[in-house]
mmCIF file of C-alpha atoms and ligand atoms in Angstrom:
data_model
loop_
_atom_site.group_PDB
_atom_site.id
_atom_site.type_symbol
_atom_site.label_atom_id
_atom_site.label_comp_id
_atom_site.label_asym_id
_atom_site.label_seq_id
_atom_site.Cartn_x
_atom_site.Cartn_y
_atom_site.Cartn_z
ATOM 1 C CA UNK R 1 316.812 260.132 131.950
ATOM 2 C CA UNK R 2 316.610 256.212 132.916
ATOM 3 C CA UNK R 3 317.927 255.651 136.529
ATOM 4 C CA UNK R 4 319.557 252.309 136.059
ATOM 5 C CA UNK R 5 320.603 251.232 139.635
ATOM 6 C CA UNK R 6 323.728 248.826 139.103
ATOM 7 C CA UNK R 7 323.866 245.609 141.484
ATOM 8 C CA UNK R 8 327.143 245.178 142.064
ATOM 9 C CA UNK R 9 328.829 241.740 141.044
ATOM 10 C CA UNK R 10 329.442 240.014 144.179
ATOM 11 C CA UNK R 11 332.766 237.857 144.820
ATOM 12 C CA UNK R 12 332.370 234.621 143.960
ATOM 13 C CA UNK R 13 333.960 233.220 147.153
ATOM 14 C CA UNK R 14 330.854 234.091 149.320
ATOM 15 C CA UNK R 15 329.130 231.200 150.362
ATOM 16 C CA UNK R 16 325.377 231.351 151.647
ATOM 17 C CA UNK R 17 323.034 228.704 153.380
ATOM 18 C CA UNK R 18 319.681 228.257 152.713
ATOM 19 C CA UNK R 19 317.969 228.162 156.211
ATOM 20 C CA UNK R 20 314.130 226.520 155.096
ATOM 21 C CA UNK R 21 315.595 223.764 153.679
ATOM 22 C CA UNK R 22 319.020 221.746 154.829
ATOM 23 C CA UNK R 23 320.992 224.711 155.962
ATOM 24 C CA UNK R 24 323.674 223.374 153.360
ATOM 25 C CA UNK R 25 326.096 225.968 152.616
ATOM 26 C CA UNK R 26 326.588 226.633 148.858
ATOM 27 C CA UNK R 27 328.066 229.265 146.936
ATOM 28 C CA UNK R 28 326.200 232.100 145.719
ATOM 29 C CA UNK R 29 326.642 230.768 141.744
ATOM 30 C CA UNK R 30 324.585 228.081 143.139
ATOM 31 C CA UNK R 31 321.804 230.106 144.369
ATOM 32 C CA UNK R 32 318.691 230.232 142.303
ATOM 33 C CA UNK R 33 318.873 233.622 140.145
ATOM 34 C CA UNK R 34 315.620 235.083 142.199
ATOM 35 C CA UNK R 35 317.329 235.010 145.301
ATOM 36 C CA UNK R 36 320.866 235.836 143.630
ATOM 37 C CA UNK R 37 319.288 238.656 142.377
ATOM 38 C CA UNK R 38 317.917 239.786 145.555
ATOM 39 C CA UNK R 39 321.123 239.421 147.473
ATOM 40 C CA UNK R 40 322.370 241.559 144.673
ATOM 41 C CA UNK R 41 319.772 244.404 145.829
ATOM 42 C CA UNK R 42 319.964 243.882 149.416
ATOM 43 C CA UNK R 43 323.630 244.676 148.946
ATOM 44 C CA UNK R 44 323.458 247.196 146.487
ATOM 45 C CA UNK R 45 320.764 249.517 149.194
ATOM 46 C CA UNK R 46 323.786 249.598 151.541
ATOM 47 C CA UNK R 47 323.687 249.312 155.348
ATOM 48 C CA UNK R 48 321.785 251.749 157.307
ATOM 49 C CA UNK R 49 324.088 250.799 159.996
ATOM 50 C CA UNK R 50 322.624 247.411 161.462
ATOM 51 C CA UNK R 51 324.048 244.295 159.740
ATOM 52 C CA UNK R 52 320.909 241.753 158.684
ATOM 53 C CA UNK R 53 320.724 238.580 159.956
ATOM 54 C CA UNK R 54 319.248 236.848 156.959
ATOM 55 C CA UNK R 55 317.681 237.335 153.643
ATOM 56 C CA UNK R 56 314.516 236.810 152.364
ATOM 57 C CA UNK R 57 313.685 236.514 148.692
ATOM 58 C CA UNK R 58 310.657 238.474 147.978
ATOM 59 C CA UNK R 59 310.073 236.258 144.638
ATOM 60 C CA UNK R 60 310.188 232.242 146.156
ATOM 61 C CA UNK R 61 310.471 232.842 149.706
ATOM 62 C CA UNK R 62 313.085 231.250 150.831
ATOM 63 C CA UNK R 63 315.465 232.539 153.443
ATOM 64 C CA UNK R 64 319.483 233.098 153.022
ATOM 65 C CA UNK R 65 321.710 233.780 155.385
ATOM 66 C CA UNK R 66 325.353 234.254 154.243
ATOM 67 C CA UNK R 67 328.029 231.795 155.965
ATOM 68 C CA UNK R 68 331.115 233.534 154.606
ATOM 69 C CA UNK R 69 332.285 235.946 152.401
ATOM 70 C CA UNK R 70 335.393 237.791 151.508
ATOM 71 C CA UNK R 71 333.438 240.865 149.945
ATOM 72 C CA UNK R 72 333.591 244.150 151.773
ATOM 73 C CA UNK R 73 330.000 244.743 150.953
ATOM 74 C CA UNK R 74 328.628 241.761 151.389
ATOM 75 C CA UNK R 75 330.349 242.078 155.006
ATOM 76 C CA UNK R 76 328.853 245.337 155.600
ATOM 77 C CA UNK R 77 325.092 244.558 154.971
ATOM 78 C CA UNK R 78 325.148 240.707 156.250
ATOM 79 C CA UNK R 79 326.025 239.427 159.826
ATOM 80 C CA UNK R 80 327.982 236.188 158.914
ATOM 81 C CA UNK R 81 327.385 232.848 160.505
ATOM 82 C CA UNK R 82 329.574 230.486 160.443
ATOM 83 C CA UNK R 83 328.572 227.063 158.966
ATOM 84 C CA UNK R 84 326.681 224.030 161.046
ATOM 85 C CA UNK R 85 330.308 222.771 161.338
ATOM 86 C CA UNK R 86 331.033 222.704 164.796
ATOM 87 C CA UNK R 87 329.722 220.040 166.736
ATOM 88 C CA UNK R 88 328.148 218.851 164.061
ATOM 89 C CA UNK R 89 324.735 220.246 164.420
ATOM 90 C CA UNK R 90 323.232 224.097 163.845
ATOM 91 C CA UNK R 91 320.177 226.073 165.738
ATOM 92 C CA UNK R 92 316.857 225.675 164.057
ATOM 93 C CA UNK R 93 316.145 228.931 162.585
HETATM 94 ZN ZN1 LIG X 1 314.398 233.206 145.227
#
């Protein structure tokens, strides 16, 4: 029997920044499909009880972390951070 392991569609209301590059927040539709995809996994393993910080794509490298979301599961794996919107200016990473 094929084990098919389902990744779960996310909602489409979670929004993400990419860290490496701008930290611009964007929604997920605008994330590349490699690092959609791995979001996708990272949420469909489940938390072992700590919430990650970030994500890393394993295919292009970059790093995610998620700003907002409105998805139970996203909420579960993912510590959120709010967006470089107060004060105008975000930690480096
Ligand atoms: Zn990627």
């Amino acid at each position: 029997m094929k084990k098919t392991r389902k990744k779960p569609a996310l909602r489409s209301d979670t929004t993400v920044m990419d860290v490496g590059r701008n930290g611009r927040e964007m929604y997920i539709r605008a994330m590349p499909s490699c690092c959609l995809g791995a979001l996708k996994e990272a949420v469909a393993r489940g938390s072992d009880g700590r919430r990650l910080l970030s994500m890393e794509c394993p295919e292009c490298g970059r790093e995610w972390r998620i700003t907002s979301s409105l998805d139970e599961r996203v909420l579960e794996r993912f510590a959120t951070h709010g967006g470089p919107r107060v004060g105008g200016g975000y930690p480096a990473a």
